[in-house]
Structures are given as structure tokens and as C-alpha cells.
PDB file of C-alpha atoms and ligand atoms in Angstrom:
ATOM      1  CA  UNK A   1     -15.751 214.527 -60.973  1.00  0.00           C
ATOM      2  CA  UNK A   2     -19.084 216.389 -61.156  1.00  0.00           C
ATOM      3  CA  UNK A   3     -18.996 219.611 -63.132  1.00  0.00           C
ATOM      4  CA  UNK A   4     -20.043 223.110 -62.365  1.00  0.00           C
ATOM      5  CA  UNK A   5     -23.394 224.290 -63.664  1.00  0.00           C
ATOM      6  CA  UNK A   6     -22.731 227.932 -62.822  1.00  0.00           C
ATOM      7  CA  UNK A   7     -23.351 230.325 -65.679  1.00  0.00           C
ATOM      8  CA  UNK A   8     -21.771 233.680 -66.442  1.00  0.00           C
ATOM      9  CA  UNK A   9     -23.869 236.671 -67.602  1.00  0.00           C
ATOM     10  CA  UNK A  10     -23.893 235.334 -71.184  1.00  0.00           C
ATOM     11  CA  UNK A  11     -25.274 231.973 -70.091  1.00  0.00           C
ATOM     12  CA  UNK A  12     -22.022 230.042 -70.562  1.00  0.00           C
ATOM     13  CA  UNK A  13     -21.837 227.057 -68.344  1.00  0.00           C
ATOM     14  CA  UNK A  14     -18.358 226.369 -67.111  1.00  0.00           C
ATOM     15  CA  UNK A  15     -16.424 223.576 -65.463  1.00  0.00           C
ATOM     16  CA  UNK A  16     -15.340 224.248 -61.892  1.00  0.00           C
ATOM     17  CA  UNK A  17     -11.646 224.712 -61.174  1.00  0.00           C
ATOM     18  CA  UNK A  18      -9.620 222.714 -58.689  1.00  0.00           C
ATOM     19  CA  UNK A  19      -7.073 225.384 -57.810  1.00  0.00           C
ATOM     20  CA  UNK A  20      -4.024 224.056 -55.985  1.00  0.00           C
ATOM     21  CA  UNK A  21      -1.591 226.245 -54.049  1.00  0.00           C
ATOM     22  CA  UNK A  22       1.570 224.512 -52.861  1.00  0.00           C
ATOM     23  CA  UNK A  23       4.713 225.851 -51.239  1.00  0.00           C
ATOM     24  CA  UNK A  24       7.096 225.003 -48.453  1.00  0.00           C
ATOM     25  CA  UNK A  25       5.460 226.060 -45.174  1.00  0.00           C
ATOM     26  CA  UNK A  26       6.404 229.636 -44.391  1.00  0.00           C
ATOM     27  CA  UNK A  27       6.435 230.819 -48.007  1.00  0.00           C
ATOM     28  CA  UNK A  28       3.217 232.777 -47.523  1.00  0.00           C
ATOM     29  CA  UNK A  29       0.746 230.372 -49.061  1.00  0.00           C
ATOM     30  CA  UNK A  30      -1.839 230.584 -46.261  1.00  0.00           C
ATOM     31  CA  UNK A  31      -1.968 234.391 -46.420  1.00  0.00           C
ATOM     32  CA  UNK A  32      -2.444 234.261 -50.171  1.00  0.00           C
ATOM     33  CA  UNK A  33      -5.112 231.560 -49.867  1.00  0.00           C
ATOM     34  CA  UNK A  34      -6.970 233.690 -47.307  1.00  0.00           C
ATOM     35  CA  UNK A  35      -6.846 236.777 -49.527  1.00  0.00           C
ATOM     36  CA  UNK A  36      -8.019 234.825 -52.566  1.00  0.00           C
ATOM     37  CA  UNK A  37     -10.969 233.339 -50.659  1.00  0.00           C
ATOM     38  CA  UNK A  38     -11.963 236.794 -49.417  1.00  0.00           C
ATOM     39  CA  UNK A  39     -11.758 238.227 -52.944  1.00  0.00           C
ATOM     40  CA  UNK A  40     -13.491 235.466 -54.906  1.00  0.00           C
ATOM     41  CA  UNK A  41     -17.139 234.857 -54.056  1.00  0.00           C
ATOM     42  CA  UNK A  42     -17.481 231.551 -55.950  1.00  0.00           C
ATOM     43  CA  UNK A  43     -14.370 229.969 -54.419  1.00  0.00           C
ATOM     44  CA  UNK A  44     -14.336 227.713 -51.363  1.00  0.00           C
ATOM     45  CA  UNK A  45     -11.495 226.092 -49.453  1.00  0.00           C
ATOM     46  CA  UNK A  46     -11.130 222.356 -49.199  1.00  0.00           C
ATOM     47  CA  UNK A  47     -10.550 221.554 -45.515  1.00  0.00           C
ATOM     48  CA  UNK A  48      -8.097 218.655 -45.194  1.00  0.00           C
ATOM     49  CA  UNK A  49      -8.008 215.958 -42.561  1.00  0.00           C
ATOM     50  CA  UNK A  50      -4.742 215.472 -40.703  1.00  0.00           C
ATOM     51  CA  UNK A  51      -3.341 213.267 -37.957  1.00  0.00           C
ATOM     52  CA  UNK A  52      -1.074 216.055 -36.661  1.00  0.00           C
ATOM     53  CA  UNK A  53      -1.986 217.943 -33.477  1.00  0.00           C
ATOM     54  CA  UNK A  54      -3.570 221.395 -33.784  1.00  0.00           C
ATOM     55  CA  UNK A  55      -1.207 224.372 -33.444  1.00  0.00           C
ATOM     56  CA  UNK A  56      -2.217 227.165 -31.077  1.00  0.00           C
ATOM     57  CA  UNK A  57      -5.104 229.058 -32.620  1.00  0.00           C
ATOM     58  CA  UNK A  58      -6.042 226.390 -35.141  1.00  0.00           C
ATOM     59  CA  UNK A  59      -9.716 225.484 -35.191  1.00  0.00           C
ATOM     60  CA  UNK A  60     -11.007 221.962 -35.815  1.00  0.00           C
ATOM     61  CA  UNK A  61     -13.229 221.864 -38.901  1.00  0.00           C
ATOM     62  CA  UNK A  62     -11.920 225.222 -40.152  1.00  0.00           C
ATOM     63  CA  UNK A  63      -8.125 224.878 -40.478  1.00  0.00           C
ATOM     64  CA  UNK A  64      -8.189 221.083 -40.581  1.00  0.00           C
ATOM     65  CA  UNK A  65     -10.297 218.174 -39.483  1.00  0.00           C
ATOM     66  CA  UNK A  66      -8.022 216.861 -36.729  1.00  0.00           C
ATOM     67  CA  UNK A  67      -8.418 213.087 -36.612  1.00  0.00           C
ATOM     68  CA  UNK A  68      -6.531 210.198 -35.032  1.00  0.00           C
ATOM     69  CA  UNK A  69      -4.661 207.590 -37.042  1.00  0.00           C
ATOM     70  CA  UNK A  70      -7.444 205.046 -36.662  1.00  0.00           C
ATOM     71  CA  UNK A  71     -10.044 207.428 -38.075  1.00  0.00           C
ATOM     72  CA  UNK A  72      -7.693 208.448 -40.899  1.00  0.00           C
ATOM     73  CA  UNK A  73      -7.119 204.795 -41.828  1.00  0.00           C
ATOM     74  CA  UNK A  74     -10.859 204.146 -41.795  1.00  0.00           C
ATOM     75  CA  UNK A  75     -11.375 207.087 -44.177  1.00  0.00           C
ATOM     76  CA  UNK A  76      -8.691 205.698 -46.508  1.00  0.00           C
ATOM     77  CA  UNK A  77     -10.389 202.281 -46.416  1.00  0.00           C
ATOM     78  CA  UNK A  78     -13.776 203.909 -47.193  1.00  0.00           C
ATOM     79  CA  UNK A  79     -12.290 205.699 -50.204  1.00  0.00           C
ATOM     80  CA  UNK A  80     -13.294 208.935 -48.474  1.00  0.00           C
ATOM     81  CA  UNK A  81     -10.209 210.847 -49.717  1.00  0.00           C
ATOM     82  CA  UNK A  82      -9.668 212.327 -53.164  1.00  0.00           C
ATOM     83  CA  UNK A  83      -5.967 212.180 -52.376  1.00  0.00           C
ATOM     84  CA  UNK A  84      -3.860 211.660 -49.292  1.00  0.00           C
ATOM     85  CA  UNK A  85      -0.166 211.585 -48.417  1.00  0.00           C
ATOM     86  CA  UNK A  86       2.435 211.288 -45.676  1.00  0.00           C
ATOM     87  CA  UNK A  87       3.848 214.739 -44.941  1.00  0.00           C
ATOM     88  CA  UNK A  88       6.487 214.998 -42.197  1.00  0.00           C
ATOM     89  CA  UNK A  89       5.491 212.280 -39.713  1.00  0.00           C
ATOM     90  CA  UNK A  90       1.785 212.724 -40.277  1.00  0.00           C
ATOM     91  CA  UNK A  91      -0.908 211.974 -42.778  1.00  0.00           C
ATOM     92  CA  UNK A  92      -2.930 214.574 -44.614  1.00  0.00           C
ATOM     93  CA  UNK A  93      -5.859 214.001 -46.936  1.00  0.00           C
ATOM     94  CA  UNK A  94      -8.549 215.798 -48.911  1.00  0.00           C
ATOM     95  CA  UNK A  95     -12.051 214.583 -48.024  1.00  0.00           C
ATOM     96  CA  UNK A  96     -13.809 213.649 -51.256  1.00  0.00           C
ATOM     97  CA  UNK A  97     -17.488 214.391 -50.542  1.00  0.00           C
ATOM     98  CA  UNK A  98     -17.256 218.168 -49.827  1.00  0.00           C
ATOM     99  CA  UNK A  99     -15.193 218.781 -52.974  1.00  0.00           C
ATOM    100  CA  UNK A 100     -17.616 216.859 -55.173  1.00  0.00           C
ATOM    101  CA  UNK A 101     -20.576 218.699 -53.619  1.00  0.00           C
ATOM    102  CA  UNK A 102     -18.933 222.104 -54.198  1.00  0.00           C
ATOM    103  CA  UNK A 103     -18.106 221.371 -57.836  1.00  0.00           C
ATOM    104  CA  UNK A 104     -21.636 220.056 -58.455  1.00  0.00           C
ATOM    105  CA  UNK A 105     -23.003 223.282 -56.953  1.00  0.00           C
ATOM    106  CA  UNK A 106     -21.046 225.388 -59.437  1.00  0.00           C
ATOM    107  CA  UNK A 107     -18.223 226.426 -57.135  1.00  0.00           C
ATOM    108  CA  UNK A 108     -14.448 226.458 -57.605  1.00  0.00           C
ATOM    109  CA  UNK A 109     -12.326 224.792 -54.941  1.00  0.00           C
ATOM    110  CA  UNK A 110      -9.002 225.907 -53.457  1.00  0.00           C
ATOM    111  CA  UNK A 111      -6.519 223.338 -52.098  1.00  0.00           C
ATOM    112  CA  UNK A 112      -3.541 223.969 -49.834  1.00  0.00           C
ATOM    113  CA  UNK A 113      -1.825 220.630 -50.382  1.00  0.00           C
ATOM    114  CA  UNK A 114       1.698 219.414 -51.105  1.00  0.00           C
ATOM    115  CA  UNK A 115       3.211 218.174 -54.378  1.00  0.00           C
ATOM    116  CA  UNK A 116       2.059 214.600 -53.736  1.00  0.00           C
ATOM    117  CA  UNK A 117      -1.530 215.791 -53.403  1.00  0.00           C
ATOM    118  CA  UNK A 118      -1.229 218.052 -56.457  1.00  0.00           C
ATOM    119  CA  UNK A 119       0.039 215.093 -58.475  1.00  0.00           C
ATOM    120  CA  UNK A 120      -2.794 212.804 -57.345  1.00  0.00           C
ATOM    121  CA  UNK A 121      -5.477 215.432 -58.034  1.00  0.00           C
ATOM    122  CA  UNK A 122      -4.015 215.968 -61.477  1.00  0.00           C
ATOM    123  CA  UNK A 123      -4.187 212.238 -62.143  1.00  0.00           C
ATOM    124  CA  UNK A 124      -7.892 212.059 -61.308  1.00  0.00           C
ATOM    125  CA  UNK A 125      -9.178 215.423 -62.528  1.00  0.00           C
ATOM    126  CA  UNK A 126      -6.593 216.371 -65.187  1.00  0.00           C
ATOM    127  CA  UNK A 127      -7.655 219.474 -67.081  1.00  0.00           C
ATOM    128  CA  UNK A 128      -9.820 220.786 -64.249  1.00  0.00           C
ATOM    129  CA  UNK A 129      -6.784 221.132 -61.984  1.00  0.00           C
ATOM    130  CA  UNK A 130      -4.571 224.242 -61.938  1.00  0.00           C
ATOM    131  CA  UNK A 131      -1.363 223.887 -59.924  1.00  0.00           C
ATOM    132  CA  UNK A 132       0.441 226.941 -58.584  1.00  0.00           C
ATOM    133  CA  UNK A 133       3.715 226.715 -56.677  1.00  0.00           C
ATOM    134  CA  UNK A 134       4.870 229.585 -54.468  1.00  0.00           C
ATOM    135  CA  UNK A 135       8.592 229.967 -53.761  1.00  0.00           C
ATOM    136  CA  UNK A 136      10.111 232.010 -50.942  1.00  0.00           C
ATOM    137  CA  UNK A 137      12.622 234.659 -52.101  1.00  0.00           C
ATOM    138  CA  UNK A 138      15.406 232.583 -50.502  1.00  0.00           C
ATOM    139  CA  UNK A 139      15.876 229.670 -48.100  1.00  0.00           C
ATOM    140  CA  UNK A 140      17.307 232.090 -45.518  1.00  0.00           C
ATOM    141  CA  UNK A 141      14.161 234.210 -45.720  1.00  0.00           C
ATOM    142  CA  UNK A 142      12.077 231.052 -45.322  1.00  0.00           C
ATOM    143  CA  UNK A 143      13.939 230.126 -42.119  1.00  0.00           C
ATOM    144  CA  UNK A 144      13.413 233.667 -40.788  1.00  0.00           C
ATOM    145  CA  UNK A 145       9.694 233.431 -41.463  1.00  0.00           C
ATOM    146  CA  UNK A 146       9.436 230.050 -39.732  1.00  0.00           C
ATOM    147  CA  UNK A 147      11.377 231.373 -36.713  1.00  0.00           C
ATOM    148  CA  UNK A 148       9.275 234.547 -36.446  1.00  0.00           C
ATOM    149  CA  UNK A 149       6.078 232.513 -36.634  1.00  0.00           C
ATOM    150  CA  UNK A 150       7.269 231.077 -33.303  1.00  0.00           C
ATOM    151  CA  UNK A 151       4.792 228.233 -33.283  1.00  0.00           C
ATOM    152  CA  UNK A 152       7.326 225.438 -33.763  1.00  0.00           C
ATOM    153  CA  UNK A 153      10.443 224.225 -31.897  1.00  0.00           C
ATOM    154  CA  UNK A 154      13.951 224.465 -33.409  1.00  0.00           C
ATOM    155  CA  UNK A 155      13.861 220.737 -34.228  1.00  0.00           C
ATOM    156  CA  UNK A 156      10.587 221.154 -36.063  1.00  0.00           C
ATOM    157  CA  UNK A 157      11.898 224.214 -37.898  1.00  0.00           C
ATOM    158  CA  UNK A 158      14.989 222.259 -39.009  1.00  0.00           C
ATOM    159  CA  UNK A 159      12.777 219.412 -40.165  1.00  0.00           C
ATOM    160  CA  UNK A 160      10.567 221.885 -42.048  1.00  0.00           C
ATOM    161  CA  UNK A 161      13.632 223.398 -43.753  1.00  0.00           C
ATOM    162  CA  UNK A 162      14.738 219.940 -44.915  1.00  0.00           C
ATOM    163  CA  UNK A 163      11.233 219.221 -46.071  1.00  0.00           C
ATOM    164  CA  UNK A 164      11.114 222.620 -47.856  1.00  0.00           C
ATOM    165  CA  UNK A 165      14.135 221.707 -49.970  1.00  0.00           C
ATOM    166  CA  UNK A 166      12.388 218.504 -50.988  1.00  0.00           C
ATOM    167  CA  UNK A 167       9.133 220.340 -51.731  1.00  0.00           C
ATOM    168  CA  UNK A 168      10.939 222.941 -53.887  1.00  0.00           C
ATOM    169  CA  UNK A 169      12.562 220.168 -55.933  1.00  0.00           C
ATOM    170  CA  UNK A 170       9.104 219.389 -57.360  1.00  0.00           C
ATOM    171  CA  UNK A 171       8.615 222.881 -58.803  1.00  0.00           C
ATOM    172  CA  UNK A 172       8.549 221.612 -62.379  1.00  0.00           C
ATOM    173  CA  UNK A 173       5.383 219.560 -61.965  1.00  0.00           C
ATOM    174  CA  UNK A 174       3.365 222.765 -61.493  1.00  0.00           C
ATOM    175  CA  UNK A 175       1.570 224.878 -64.111  1.00  0.00           C
ATOM    176  CA  UNK A 176       2.761 228.158 -62.551  1.00  0.00           C
ATOM    177  CA  UNK A 177       5.714 228.999 -60.298  1.00  0.00           C
ATOM    178  CA  UNK A 178       5.755 232.345 -58.466  1.00  0.00           C
ATOM    179  CA  UNK A 179       8.245 233.972 -56.094  1.00  0.00           C
ATOM    180  CA  UNK A 180       6.663 235.558 -53.039  1.00  0.00           C
ATOM    181  CA  UNK A 181       8.886 238.626 -52.578  1.00  0.00           C
ATOM    182  CA  UNK A 182       5.952 240.784 -51.689  1.00  0.00           C
ATOM    183  CA  UNK A 183       2.704 239.209 -50.537  1.00  0.00           C
ATOM    184  CA  UNK A 184       0.389 241.735 -52.247  1.00  0.00           C
ATOM    185  CA  UNK A 185       2.158 241.368 -55.616  1.00  0.00           C
ATOM    186  CA  UNK A 186       2.160 237.598 -55.334  1.00  0.00           C
ATOM    187  CA  UNK A 187      -1.537 237.587 -54.421  1.00  0.00           C
ATOM    188  CA  UNK A 188      -2.361 239.722 -57.488  1.00  0.00           C
ATOM    189  CA  UNK A 189      -0.419 237.262 -59.666  1.00  0.00           C
ATOM    190  CA  UNK A 190      -2.321 234.320 -58.209  1.00  0.00           C
ATOM    191  CA  UNK A 191      -5.600 236.134 -58.800  1.00  0.00           C
ATOM    192  CA  UNK A 192      -4.691 236.873 -62.411  1.00  0.00           C
ATOM    193  CA  UNK A 193      -3.938 233.181 -62.970  1.00  0.00           C
ATOM    194  CA  UNK A 194      -7.257 232.240 -61.356  1.00  0.00           C
ATOM    195  CA  UNK A 195      -9.225 234.614 -63.599  1.00  0.00           C
ATOM    196  CA  UNK A 196      -7.456 233.587 -66.794  1.00  0.00           C
ATOM    197  CA  UNK A 197      -7.882 229.883 -66.037  1.00  0.00           C
ATOM    198  CA  UNK A 198     -11.597 230.401 -65.471  1.00  0.00           C
ATOM    199  CA  UNK A 199     -11.904 231.944 -68.922  1.00  0.00           C
ATOM    200  CA  UNK A 200     -10.203 229.058 -70.754  1.00  0.00           C
ATOM    201  CA  UNK A 201     -12.224 227.859 -73.711  1.00  0.00           C
ATOM    202  CA  UNK A 202     -12.112 224.256 -72.494  1.00  0.00           C
ATOM    203  CA  UNK A 203     -13.937 225.317 -69.311  1.00  0.00           C
ATOM    204  CA  UNK A 204     -16.726 227.241 -71.074  1.00  0.00           C
ATOM    205  CA  UNK A 205     -18.884 224.201 -71.687  1.00  0.00           C
ATOM    206  CA  UNK A 206     -21.873 226.198 -73.019  1.00  0.00           C
ATOM    207  CA  UNK A 207     -19.949 228.048 -75.739  1.00  0.00           C
ATOM    208  CA  UNK A 208     -21.281 226.005 -78.669  1.00  0.00           C
ATOM    209  CA  UNK A 209     -24.893 226.802 -77.768  1.00  0.00           C
ATOM    210  CA  UNK A 210     -24.089 230.479 -77.323  1.00  0.00           C
ATOM    211  CA  UNK A 211     -22.333 230.706 -80.670  1.00  0.00           C
ATOM    212  CA  UNK A 212     -25.144 228.885 -82.495  1.00  0.00           C
ATOM    213  CA  UNK A 213     -27.776 231.281 -81.191  1.00  0.00           C
ATOM    214  CA  UNK A 214     -25.491 234.286 -81.761  1.00  0.00           C
ATOM    215  CA  UNK A 215     -25.050 233.289 -85.426  1.00  0.00           C
ATOM    216  CA  UNK A 216     -28.809 232.854 -85.881  1.00  0.00           C
ATOM    217  CA  UNK A 217     -29.595 236.378 -84.818  1.00  0.00           C
ATOM    218  CA  UNK A 218     -26.825 238.031 -86.894  1.00  0.00           C
TER     219      UNK A 218
HETATM  220  P1  LIG B   1       1.024 222.102 -42.052  1.00  0.00           P
HETATM  221  O1  LIG B   1       1.264 220.986 -41.089  1.00  0.00           O
HETATM  222  O2  LIG B   1       2.105 223.136 -42.029  1.00  0.00           O
HETATM  223  O3  LIG B   1      -0.365 222.706 -41.907  1.00  0.00           O
HETATM  224  O4  LIG B   1       1.045 221.467 -43.513  1.00  0.00           O
HETATM  225  C1  LIG B   1       2.136 220.715 -43.922  1.00  0.00           C
HETATM  226  C2  LIG B   1       2.045 220.429 -45.392  1.00  0.00           C
HETATM  227  O5  LIG B   1       0.951 219.525 -45.651  1.00  0.00           O
HETATM  228  C3  LIG B   1       1.782 221.646 -46.271  1.00  0.00           C
HETATM  229  O6  LIG B   1       2.712 221.607 -47.354  1.00  0.00           O
HETATM  230  C4  LIG B   1       0.378 221.444 -46.778  1.00  0.00           C
HETATM  231  O7  LIG B   1       0.209 222.014 -48.059  1.00  0.00           O
HETATM  232  C5  LIG B   1       0.287 219.942 -46.814  1.00  0.00           C
HETATM  233  N1  LIG B   1      -1.104 219.493 -46.776  1.00  0.00           N
HETATM  234  C6  LIG B   1      -2.122 219.986 -46.032  1.00  0.00           C
HETATM  235  N2  LIG B   1      -3.251 219.316 -46.263  1.00  0.00           N
HETATM  236  C7  LIG B   1      -2.968 218.373 -47.189  1.00  0.00           C
HETATM  237  C8  LIG B   1      -3.749 217.368 -47.858  1.00  0.00           C
HETATM  238  O8  LIG B   1      -4.961 217.209 -47.661  1.00  0.00           O
HETATM  239  N3  LIG B   1      -3.092 216.578 -48.747  1.00  0.00           N
HETATM  240  C9  LIG B   1      -1.770 216.721 -49.011  1.00  0.00           C
HETATM  241  N4  LIG B   1      -1.236 215.909 -49.924  1.00  0.00           N
HETATM  242  N5  LIG B   1      -1.003 217.650 -48.413  1.00  0.00           N
HETATM  243  C10 LIG B   1      -1.596 218.474 -47.509  1.00  0.00           C
END
């Protein structure tokens, strides 16, 4: 994984973060991701590829790269994914090249991926990955949110509820677990985590140089 060369005002270089947000669909993750991207200038979203059909309003290349199964398989064969997984009846994957380019350019990268993706990213990028899981206040509330979104049929909503229970069962493989009772509060919590993780000593790769020169001038 290439590392960030971005410096802070003191000249510390730091390693870029791979910031993962997971949750059952309907728990508010996309709203929080959108708010975080708007608030954080050095953060970019990883746009996944998927074999599922676009929902109304979804834009190819922005929400997802919508590809057919043949194309997806070719990308797997070319090692073009950092991670990929079967989710519902479809395949989803994180294209490798854009993420590597962003990290090399000193950016942090946000991922909206499931627990399988979070696990795979953690295996390949370990300490550079921060995994945040967002829970709905209750399963009933989750169903309400899926129904009011009105983009999916009852069958799909039932399948998503079953899938949600499975997704929630992986809560303990995350670094942080939050309950989204109130979207603004939850967003502020996610932002606090993001800021604190950026400041971790292990990510400030230029600290030794800074401290040496600081001691010289004392
Ligand atoms: P949706 O179809 O509702 O957009 O997404 C379904 C699920 O797939 C969500 O839990 C989302 O986080 C997950 N997902 C989206 N993109 C990826 C990806 O690139 N990799 C993995 N592993 N999961 C993804």
C-alpha cells in the first residue's frame, strides 16, 4: 500500500487512513458518509464496482461502477480489486488503482463496504485501516427506514432484513461500534474518531525528524 506524503503545519508526514463504514443498509451509513466527505477536505470516497442494477437516481461512476458479471470476473482475474465479496445475490468490489493513487497523493479514503470487505482490507493494510460499524437503534426502526426509502420491493426488504441480522452479528470485528439514534450525533462521533485516528503516533511518520530538530534548537 503506498503511503501518504501529506504534511501537517509542523511538517509531519503521515500515513493515509483507510476509513471503513459498515452497517446494515438503512442504518444511515450513506448519509453519514456524505456528511463526512463534505466536512473533510482530504478525504475521498472509494467508488465500488457492483453487478447489481442501479436504483432510481443512482449515477454510474459516482454511486457505483455498474458492471456486468463478465466484466466483474475479468477484474477479479486481473487482480484489479483490493477486496471483493458476494453481497445478497450480487458481487461488490473495491477497485484497487484509485485507492492506491489516492493514498500515494496524500489523501485518506472512505469505504462503504460490508464486513467481508472490512476484513479483507484489514488483512492487506492492517494498521492503516479503521473500521467503524453503525447500528440502527432497533431492527424495527431499520425496517421502517427501508420501507420509507421506498426504493425496494417487500421481498427485497425482507431479504435485506435477514441480511442485516447477519451483518450485525459481525459487530465485534470492528474497531468502533456506534448506534445511530440521531444522525447528527452519530456523524459527530464518526468525525471525532476520524480526527483522533489521524493523530495516532503510528501514523505521524515524520515525528522522529521533528523531534530531533526540536531538541537541537532548545
Ligand atoms: P447496496 O446494494 O445497498 O448499495 O449495498 C449492499 C451492501 O454492499 C452494503 O452493505 C455495502 O456496504 C456493501 N458494499 C458496497 N460496495 C462494496 C464493496 O466494494 N465491497 C464489499 N465487500 N461490500 C460492498
